[in-house]
């Protein structure tokens, strides 16, 4: 039994999901898990006697113009390391979490190993900022072990940050108990989707990097060839711009803006195809969520996406911005029922084999073991 601390961004995003699911699955195996975060991780939806939550509290002293959150986090980490005698503190994101963890390790009396998992945005967005590069490199090099969620992210880390450190690829996973096709309830009718409509889905945080407009342009071409609906799930900076675009293109009746949704499993279960047209994506956890619910995917040739989608087997890969090719693949697949079924089946098998949660969790546990022993 190990004692493991976990720090992640608790409010949104795939990294928070992975960190929380990892903690919950390890707790089920008998390990003691201590979340050290600014708020309760949003996916922490199970009560388990092995799971503890330590909230980072901010002090609002009038002398501080900005309350120093990172220092409060490091301080809390150090407290938890000593009180709970943690074996490992596993932080998700180099910035600022690895830096805070290194500081906490210096402060704490109890010996702890720091594991940092890179999720992408820290390298591909923050790493480009020269003022942060050295700090990110320091976080990586001073960690006892570093993992990344795709081969592509390892390469990018070398290119962008120049860190000279072994980085192990441990792919993302989904909890198969939650992500499995739910034989259709009445959702289709509730959303006004006709029985002969094909359903295309996109799920993201509507940041520019997701290029949601290219999902809409691809859908426009699909919809010229067949009855189809596009479900846009999520919210973010580009949301209202996408609304305007849909209205301008005259697609308002066929594009459903669903905003943030908790139960994406049921939405995926009524979908025939998933589109992810991002210009950067270190992994694309939403693709794995879709494949687990038997939904084939079209994604862009960027970052880790080609490591997740098997081209011509579980979906298709297109160049960033190539909406014509995405639409051509989509139309071809959606018009061929037996091929579509084959792709759905392949997607499920690929998700279950290549990204099986227990295998991935075991890879993390083996890594902790190597550090401790
Ligand atoms: O993509 C985002 O905007 C959110 C971000 C996050 O913090 O969860 O996602 C990153 O980590 C995910 C989990 O490993 C990956 O699936 C996403 O591809 C990655 N996002 C980017 O690389 C842009």
CSV table of C-alpha atoms and ligand atoms in Angstrom, one decimal:
chain,number,residue,atom,x,y,z
A,1,UNK,CA,0.0,0.0,0.0
A,2,UNK,CA,1.4,3.4,-1.0
A,3,UNK,CA,0.5,6.9,0.2
A,4,UNK,CA,0.0,9.1,-2.8
A,5,UNK,CA,-0.6,12.8,-3.0
A,6,UNK,CA,-2.3,14.2,-6.2
A,7,UNK,CA,-2.4,17.8,-7.4
A,8,UNK,CA,-4.3,18.8,-10.5
A,9,UNK,CA,-6.5,21.6,-11.8
A,10,UNK,CA,-9.7,20.5,-10.1
A,11,UNK,CA,-12.3,22.5,-12.1
A,12,UNK,CA,-12.1,21.5,-15.7
A,13,UNK,CA,-10.3,19.6,-18.4
A,14,UNK,CA,-9.0,16.2,-19.3
A,15,UNK,CA,-6.0,16.5,-17.0
A,16,UNK,CA,-8.2,16.9,-14.0
A,17,UNK,CA,-10.3,14.0,-15.1
A,18,UNK,CA,-7.2,11.7,-15.5
A,19,UNK,CA,-5.8,12.8,-12.2
A,20,UNK,CA,-9.0,12.1,-10.4
A,21,UNK,CA,-9.9,8.8,-12.1
A,22,UNK,CA,-6.3,7.7,-11.4
A,23,UNK,CA,-6.7,8.5,-7.7
A,24,UNK,CA,-10.1,6.7,-7.5
A,25,UNK,CA,-8.9,3.6,-9.2
A,26,UNK,CA,-5.7,3.4,-7.1
A,27,UNK,CA,-7.8,3.9,-4.0
A,28,UNK,CA,-9.9,0.9,-5.0
A,29,UNK,CA,-6.7,-1.1,-5.2
A,30,UNK,CA,-6.0,-0.3,-1.6
A,31,UNK,CA,-3.6,2.7,-1.9
A,32,UNK,CA,-4.2,5.8,0.2
A,33,UNK,CA,-4.9,8.9,-1.9
A,34,UNK,CA,-4.6,12.5,-0.8
A,35,UNK,CA,-5.8,15.2,-3.2
A,36,UNK,CA,-4.2,18.5,-2.6
A,37,UNK,CA,-6.1,21.0,-4.7
A,38,UNK,CA,-7.8,24.4,-4.5
A,39,UNK,CA,-11.3,22.9,-4.6
A,40,UNK,CA,-12.9,19.5,-4.7
A,41,UNK,CA,-12.0,17.8,-8.0
A,42,UNK,CA,-15.1,17.9,-10.1
A,43,UNK,CA,-14.9,14.2,-11.0
A,44,UNK,CA,-14.4,13.1,-7.4
A,45,UNK,CA,-17.9,11.7,-7.3
A,46,UNK,CA,-17.3,8.5,-5.3
A,47,UNK,CA,-16.9,8.2,-1.5
A,48,UNK,CA,-14.1,5.9,-0.6
A,49,UNK,CA,-12.4,5.4,2.8
A,50,UNK,CA,-8.9,5.6,1.1
A,51,UNK,CA,-9.5,9.0,-0.4
A,52,UNK,CA,-8.8,12.3,1.4
A,53,UNK,CA,-9.1,15.9,0.2
A,54,UNK,CA,-6.9,18.7,1.5
A,55,UNK,CA,-8.0,22.1,0.4
A,56,UNK,CA,-5.5,24.8,-0.3
A,57,UNK,CA,-6.6,28.0,1.4
A,58,UNK,CA,-5.7,31.5,0.4
A,59,UNK,CA,-4.9,34.2,2.9
A,60,UNK,CA,-6.0,37.6,1.8
A,61,UNK,CA,-3.5,39.8,3.7
A,62,UNK,CA,-3.9,43.4,2.7
A,63,UNK,CA,-0.2,43.8,2.1
A,64,UNK,CA,-0.3,41.3,-0.8
A,65,UNK,CA,-1.6,42.9,-4.0
A,66,UNK,CA,-2.2,39.4,-5.3
A,67,UNK,CA,-2.7,36.5,-2.9
A,68,UNK,CA,0.2,34.1,-3.5
A,69,UNK,CA,-1.7,30.9,-4.5
A,70,UNK,CA,1.3,29.0,-5.7
A,71,UNK,CA,3.1,29.5,-2.3
A,72,UNK,CA,-0.1,28.5,-0.5
A,73,UNK,CA,-0.2,25.3,-2.6
A,74,UNK,CA,3.5,24.5,-1.9
A,75,UNK,CA,2.9,25.1,1.8
A,76,UNK,CA,-0.1,22.8,1.8
A,77,UNK,CA,1.8,20.2,-0.1
A,78,UNK,CA,4.6,20.3,2.4
A,79,UNK,CA,2.1,20.0,5.3
A,80,UNK,CA,0.5,16.9,3.7
A,81,UNK,CA,3.8,15.3,2.8
A,82,UNK,CA,4.9,15.4,6.5
A,83,UNK,CA,1.5,14.8,8.2
A,84,UNK,CA,0.5,11.9,6.0
A,85,UNK,CA,4.1,10.7,5.3
A,86,UNK,CA,3.4,10.5,1.5
A,87,UNK,CA,5.5,8.2,-0.6
A,88,UNK,CA,4.8,10.0,-3.8
A,89,UNK,CA,3.4,13.4,-4.7
A,90,UNK,CA,2.0,13.2,-8.3
A,91,UNK,CA,1.4,16.5,-9.9
A,92,UNK,CA,-0.4,17.1,-13.2
A,93,UNK,CA,1.1,20.0,-15.2
A,94,UNK,CA,4.6,21.3,-14.8
A,95,UNK,CA,3.4,24.9,-14.4
A,96,UNK,CA,3.0,25.7,-11.6
A,97,UNK,CA,2.4,22.3,-9.9
A,98,UNK,CA,5.8,20.8,-10.4
A,99,UNK,CA,7.5,23.9,-9.2
A,100,UNK,CA,5.3,24.0,-6.1
A,101,UNK,CA,6.0,20.3,-5.5
A,102,UNK,CA,9.8,20.8,-5.7
A,103,UNK,CA,9.5,23.7,-3.2
A,104,UNK,CA,7.3,21.6,-0.9
A,105,UNK,CA,9.8,18.7,-1.1
A,106,UNK,CA,12.5,21.1,0.0
A,107,UNK,CA,10.4,22.4,2.9
A,108,UNK,CA,9.1,19.0,4.1
A,109,UNK,CA,11.1,16.8,6.5
A,110,UNK,CA,9.6,13.5,5.2
A,111,UNK,CA,11.3,12.1,2.1
A,112,UNK,CA,8.8,12.1,-0.9
A,113,UNK,CA,9.2,11.4,-4.6
A,114,UNK,CA,7.8,13.9,-7.1
A,115,UNK,CA,6.1,12.6,-10.3
A,116,UNK,CA,5.1,15.1,-12.9
A,117,UNK,CA,2.7,14.4,-15.7
A,118,UNK,CA,2.8,16.7,-18.7
A,119,UNK,CA,-0.6,17.2,-20.4
A,120,UNK,CA,0.3,19.5,-23.2
A,121,UNK,CA,-0.9,23.0,-22.6
A,122,UNK,CA,2.1,23.5,-20.2
A,123,UNK,CA,4.5,22.7,-23.0
A,124,UNK,CA,2.7,23.7,-26.2
A,125,UNK,CA,1.3,27.0,-24.9
A,126,UNK,CA,3.3,28.1,-21.9
A,127,UNK,CA,6.5,26.6,-23.1
A,128,UNK,CA,6.5,29.0,-26.0
A,129,UNK,CA,6.7,31.9,-23.6
A,130,UNK,CA,10.4,32.5,-23.1
A,131,UNK,CA,10.0,33.9,-19.7
A,132,UNK,CA,8.5,30.6,-18.4
A,133,UNK,CA,10.7,28.2,-20.4
A,134,UNK,CA,13.5,28.0,-17.7
A,135,UNK,CA,10.9,27.5,-15.0
A,136,UNK,CA,9.2,24.7,-16.8
A,137,UNK,CA,12.5,23.0,-17.5
A,138,UNK,CA,13.4,23.3,-13.9
A,139,UNK,CA,10.1,21.6,-12.9
A,140,UNK,CA,10.8,18.8,-15.3
A,141,UNK,CA,14.4,18.3,-14.4
A,142,UNK,CA,13.9,18.4,-10.6
A,143,UNK,CA,11.0,15.9,-10.6
A,144,UNK,CA,12.0,12.4,-9.7
A,145,UNK,CA,10.1,11.1,-12.7
A,146,UNK,CA,8.2,12.7,-15.6
A,147,UNK,CA,5.5,11.2,-17.8
A,148,UNK,CA,3.7,12.6,-20.8
A,149,UNK,CA,0.4,11.6,-22.3
A,150,UNK,CA,1.7,10.9,-25.8
A,151,UNK,CA,4.9,10.3,-27.8
A,152,UNK,CA,4.3,13.5,-29.6
A,153,UNK,CA,4.3,15.5,-26.3
A,154,UNK,CA,7.7,14.0,-25.4
A,155,UNK,CA,9.1,15.2,-28.7
A,156,UNK,CA,7.6,18.6,-28.3
A,157,UNK,CA,8.9,18.9,-24.7
A,158,UNK,CA,12.4,18.2,-26.0
A,159,UNK,CA,12.0,20.7,-28.9
A,160,UNK,CA,10.2,23.5,-27.0
A,161,UNK,CA,11.7,23.3,-23.5
A,162,UNK,CA,14.9,21.5,-24.2
A,163,UNK,CA,14.6,19.4,-21.1
A,164,UNK,CA,17.3,16.7,-20.8
A,165,UNK,CA,15.4,14.2,-18.8
A,166,UNK,CA,13.8,10.7,-19.4
A,167,UNK,CA,10.1,11.2,-20.0
A,168,UNK,CA,7.9,8.1,-20.0
A,169,UNK,CA,4.8,8.0,-22.2
A,170,UNK,CA,1.8,6.8,-20.2
A,171,UNK,CA,-1.3,7.2,-22.3
A,172,UNK,CA,-4.6,8.5,-21.0
A,173,UNK,CA,-7.5,6.2,-20.2
A,174,UNK,CA,-11.2,6.4,-19.4
A,175,UNK,CA,-13.1,4.6,-16.7
A,176,UNK,CA,-14.8,1.9,-18.7
A,177,UNK,CA,-17.6,1.6,-16.2
A,178,UNK,CA,-18.7,5.2,-17.0
A,179,UNK,CA,-17.9,5.3,-20.7
A,180,UNK,CA,-19.8,2.6,-22.4
A,181,UNK,CA,-22.6,2.9,-25.0
A,182,UNK,CA,-25.9,3.4,-23.3
A,183,UNK,CA,-28.6,1.8,-25.4
A,184,UNK,CA,-30.6,4.8,-26.5
A,185,UNK,CA,-33.2,6.3,-24.1
A,186,UNK,CA,-35.4,9.0,-25.3
A,187,UNK,CA,-32.7,11.6,-25.8
A,188,UNK,CA,-32.9,11.7,-29.6
A,189,UNK,CA,-36.6,12.6,-29.6
A,190,UNK,CA,-36.1,15.1,-26.7
A,191,UNK,CA,-33.6,17.0,-28.9
A,192,UNK,CA,-35.8,16.8,-32.0
A,193,UNK,CA,-33.5,14.5,-33.8
A,194,UNK,CA,-35.3,12.5,-36.5
A,195,UNK,CA,-34.8,8.7,-36.8
A,196,UNK,CA,-33.0,9.0,-40.1
A,197,UNK,CA,-30.7,11.9,-39.0
A,198,UNK,CA,-27.0,11.1,-38.6
A,199,UNK,CA,-25.6,12.7,-35.5
A,200,UNK,CA,-22.2,14.3,-35.4
A,201,UNK,CA,-20.7,15.5,-32.1
A,202,UNK,CA,-18.0,17.8,-31.0
A,203,UNK,CA,-17.0,18.3,-27.4
A,204,UNK,CA,-14.5,20.9,-26.2
A,205,UNK,CA,-13.8,24.0,-24.1
A,206,UNK,CA,-14.3,26.2,-27.2
A,207,UNK,CA,-10.9,27.7,-27.0
A,208,UNK,CA,-9.4,29.0,-30.3
A,209,UNK,CA,-7.0,26.1,-30.4
A,210,UNK,CA,-10.0,23.7,-30.9
A,211,UNK,CA,-11.0,25.4,-34.2
A,212,UNK,CA,-14.6,24.8,-33.7
A,213,UNK,CA,-15.4,26.7,-36.9
A,214,UNK,CA,-13.8,23.9,-38.9
A,215,UNK,CA,-16.2,21.4,-37.2
A,216,UNK,CA,-19.0,23.6,-38.4
A,217,UNK,CA,-17.7,24.0,-41.9
A,218,UNK,CA,-17.2,20.2,-42.1
A,219,UNK,CA,-20.7,19.7,-40.9
A,220,UNK,CA,-22.0,22.1,-43.5
A,221,UNK,CA,-20.7,19.9,-46.3
A,222,UNK,CA,-22.0,16.7,-44.6
A,223,UNK,CA,-25.4,18.2,-44.2
A,224,UNK,CA,-25.6,19.0,-47.9
A,225,UNK,CA,-25.5,15.2,-48.6
A,226,UNK,CA,-27.7,13.8,-45.9
A,227,UNK,CA,-30.0,14.5,-43.0
A,228,UNK,CA,-27.8,15.3,-40.1
A,229,UNK,CA,-27.5,17.1,-36.8
A,230,UNK,CA,-24.4,18.5,-35.1
A,231,UNK,CA,-24.2,18.5,-31.3
A,232,UNK,CA,-21.8,21.1,-30.0
A,233,UNK,CA,-21.1,20.3,-26.3
A,234,UNK,CA,-19.1,22.5,-24.0
A,235,UNK,CA,-18.5,26.2,-23.5
A,236,UNK,CA,-15.7,28.7,-23.7
A,237,UNK,CA,-14.3,31.8,-25.3
A,238,UNK,CA,-15.4,31.0,-28.9
A,239,UNK,CA,-18.9,30.0,-28.0
A,240,UNK,CA,-20.8,33.1,-29.1
A,241,UNK,CA,-18.7,33.5,-32.2
A,242,UNK,CA,-19.7,30.0,-33.2
A,243,UNK,CA,-23.3,30.8,-32.6
A,244,UNK,CA,-23.0,33.8,-35.0
A,245,UNK,CA,-21.3,31.5,-37.6
A,246,UNK,CA,-24.0,28.9,-37.4
A,247,UNK,CA,-26.7,31.6,-37.9
A,248,UNK,CA,-24.7,33.1,-40.8
A,249,UNK,CA,-24.5,29.8,-42.6
A,250,UNK,CA,-28.2,29.1,-42.1
A,251,UNK,CA,-27.5,26.0,-40.0
A,252,UNK,CA,-29.3,27.0,-36.9
A,253,UNK,CA,-32.0,24.3,-37.2
A,254,UNK,CA,-29.4,21.5,-37.4
A,255,UNK,CA,-26.7,22.6,-35.0
A,256,UNK,CA,-27.6,22.1,-31.3
A,257,UNK,CA,-25.6,24.2,-28.9
A,258,UNK,CA,-25.8,22.1,-25.7
A,259,UNK,CA,-23.3,24.0,-23.5
A,260,UNK,CA,-21.5,22.2,-20.7
A,261,UNK,CA,-23.0,18.8,-20.0
A,262,UNK,CA,-22.2,16.3,-17.2
A,263,UNK,CA,-23.5,13.2,-18.9
A,264,UNK,CA,-21.6,13.1,-22.2
A,265,UNK,CA,-21.9,9.3,-22.2
A,266,UNK,CA,-25.5,9.5,-23.2
A,267,UNK,CA,-24.8,12.1,-25.8
A,268,UNK,CA,-22.0,10.0,-27.3
A,269,UNK,CA,-24.3,7.0,-27.2
A,270,UNK,CA,-26.7,8.7,-29.8
A,271,UNK,CA,-23.8,9.9,-32.0
A,272,UNK,CA,-22.5,8.4,-35.2
A,273,UNK,CA,-19.3,10.3,-35.6
A,274,UNK,CA,-17.1,12.6,-33.6
A,275,UNK,CA,-15.1,15.6,-35.0
A,276,UNK,CA,-12.0,17.1,-33.4
A,277,UNK,CA,-10.3,19.6,-35.7
A,278,UNK,CA,-7.8,21.1,-33.2
A,279,UNK,CA,-4.5,22.7,-34.2
A,280,UNK,CA,-2.9,21.5,-31.0
A,281,UNK,CA,-3.8,18.5,-28.9
A,282,UNK,CA,-1.4,16.4,-26.9
A,283,UNK,CA,-3.8,13.5,-26.6
A,284,UNK,CA,-7.5,14.4,-27.1
A,285,UNK,CA,-9.2,12.6,-24.2
A,286,UNK,CA,-12.6,13.3,-25.8
A,287,UNK,CA,-11.6,11.0,-28.6
A,288,UNK,CA,-11.0,8.1,-26.2
A,289,UNK,CA,-14.3,8.9,-24.5
A,290,UNK,CA,-16.1,8.7,-27.9
A,291,UNK,CA,-14.3,5.5,-28.9
A,292,UNK,CA,-15.3,3.8,-25.6
A,293,UNK,CA,-18.9,4.6,-26.5
A,294,UNK,CA,-18.4,3.1,-29.9
A,295,UNK,CA,-18.2,6.4,-31.8
A,296,UNK,CA,-15.6,6.6,-34.7
A,297,UNK,CA,-13.6,9.8,-34.8
A,298,UNK,CA,-12.2,12.2,-37.4
A,299,UNK,CA,-9.3,14.2,-36.0
A,300,UNK,CA,-6.4,16.3,-37.2
A,301,UNK,CA,-2.8,15.3,-37.8
A,302,UNK,CA,-1.5,17.2,-34.8
A,303,UNK,CA,0.1,16.3,-31.4
A,304,UNK,CA,-1.1,12.9,-30.0
A,305,UNK,CA,-4.3,12.6,-32.1
A,306,UNK,CA,-2.7,10.2,-34.6
A,307,UNK,CA,-1.7,8.0,-31.6
A,308,UNK,CA,-5.3,7.7,-30.6
A,309,UNK,CA,-7.2,7.4,-33.9
A,310,UNK,CA,-6.2,4.5,-36.2
A,311,UNK,CA,-6.5,6.0,-39.6
A,312,UNK,CA,-9.0,4.0,-41.8
A,313,UNK,CA,-9.9,1.7,-38.8
A,314,UNK,CA,-11.3,3.6,-36.0
A,315,UNK,CA,-11.7,6.9,-37.9
A,316,UNK,CA,-9.7,9.2,-40.0
A,317,UNK,CA,-6.8,11.7,-39.7
A,318,UNK,CA,-6.9,14.9,-41.8
A,319,UNK,CA,-4.5,17.8,-42.0
A,320,UNK,CA,-5.2,20.8,-39.7
A,321,UNK,CA,-7.7,23.0,-41.6
A,322,UNK,CA,-8.6,20.4,-44.2
A,323,UNK,CA,-12.4,20.5,-43.9
A,324,UNK,CA,-13.0,19.2,-47.4
A,325,UNK,CA,-11.1,16.0,-46.6
A,326,UNK,CA,-12.8,15.7,-43.3
A,327,UNK,CA,-16.2,16.0,-44.9
A,328,UNK,CA,-15.3,13.6,-47.7
A,329,UNK,CA,-14.3,10.9,-45.1
A,330,UNK,CA,-17.4,11.6,-43.0
A,331,UNK,CA,-19.8,11.4,-45.9
A,332,UNK,CA,-18.3,8.2,-47.2
A,333,UNK,CA,-18.5,6.6,-43.8
A,334,UNK,CA,-21.9,7.8,-42.8
A,335,UNK,CA,-23.4,6.6,-46.2
A,336,UNK,CA,-22.0,3.1,-45.7
A,337,UNK,CA,-23.9,1.5,-42.8
A,338,UNK,CA,-21.8,-1.7,-42.6
A,339,UNK,CA,-18.5,0.2,-42.7
A,340,UNK,CA,-19.8,2.6,-40.0
A,341,UNK,CA,-20.7,-0.4,-37.8
A,342,UNK,CA,-17.3,-1.9,-38.4
A,343,UNK,CA,-15.6,1.4,-37.4
A,344,UNK,CA,-17.7,1.6,-34.3
A,345,UNK,CA,-16.7,-1.8,-33.3
A,346,UNK,CA,-13.0,-1.2,-34.1
A,347,UNK,CA,-13.2,2.0,-32.0
A,348,UNK,CA,-14.5,0.1,-29.0
A,349,UNK,CA,-11.9,-2.7,-29.3
A,350,UNK,CA,-9.0,-0.2,-29.8
A,351,UNK,CA,-10.1,1.9,-26.8
A,352,UNK,CA,-10.4,-1.2,-24.6
A,353,UNK,CA,-7.2,-2.8,-25.7
A,354,UNK,CA,-4.7,0.0,-26.2
A,355,UNK,CA,-6.0,2.3,-23.4
A,356,UNK,CA,-7.4,-0.2,-20.9
A,357,UNK,CA,-7.6,1.7,-17.6
A,358,UNK,CA,-6.2,-1.1,-15.4
A,359,UNK,CA,-3.1,-1.4,-17.6
A,360,UNK,CA,-2.5,2.3,-17.5
A,361,UNK,CA,-3.0,2.6,-13.7
A,362,UNK,CA,-0.6,-0.3,-13.3
A,363,UNK,CA,2.0,1.6,-15.4
A,364,UNK,CA,1.8,4.5,-12.9
A,365,UNK,CA,2.0,2.2,-9.9
A,366,UNK,CA,5.1,0.4,-11.4
A,367,UNK,CA,6.6,3.8,-11.8
A,368,UNK,CA,6.0,4.8,-8.2
A,369,UNK,CA,7.3,1.4,-7.1
A,370,UNK,CA,10.6,1.9,-9.0
A,371,UNK,CA,11.0,5.3,-7.3
A,372,UNK,CA,10.3,4.2,-3.8
A,373,UNK,CA,12.3,0.9,-3.8
B,1,LIG,O1,-7.3,20.9,-24.0
B,1,LIG,C1,-7.5,21.6,-23.1
B,1,LIG,O2,-7.8,22.8,-23.3
B,1,LIG,C2,-7.5,21.1,-21.7
B,1,LIG,C3,-6.3,20.4,-21.3
B,1,LIG,C4,-6.4,20.0,-19.8
B,1,LIG,O3,-5.8,20.6,-19.0
B,1,LIG,O4,-7.0,19.0,-19.6
B,1,LIG,O5,-6.1,19.3,-22.1
B,1,LIG,C5,-4.8,18.7,-22.2
B,1,LIG,O6,-4.7,17.6,-21.4
B,1,LIG,C6,-5.6,16.5,-21.8
B,1,LIG,C7,-5.5,15.3,-20.8
B,1,LIG,O7,-4.2,14.8,-21.0
B,1,LIG,C8,-5.4,16.1,-23.3
B,1,LIG,O8,-6.3,15.1,-23.7
B,1,LIG,C9,-5.5,17.3,-24.2
B,1,LIG,O9,-5.2,16.9,-25.5
B,1,LIG,C10,-4.6,18.4,-23.7
B,1,LIG,N1,-4.8,19.7,-24.5
B,1,LIG,C11,-4.0,20.2,-25.3
B,1,LIG,O10,-2.9,19.7,-25.6
B,1,LIG,C12,-4.4,21.4,-26.0
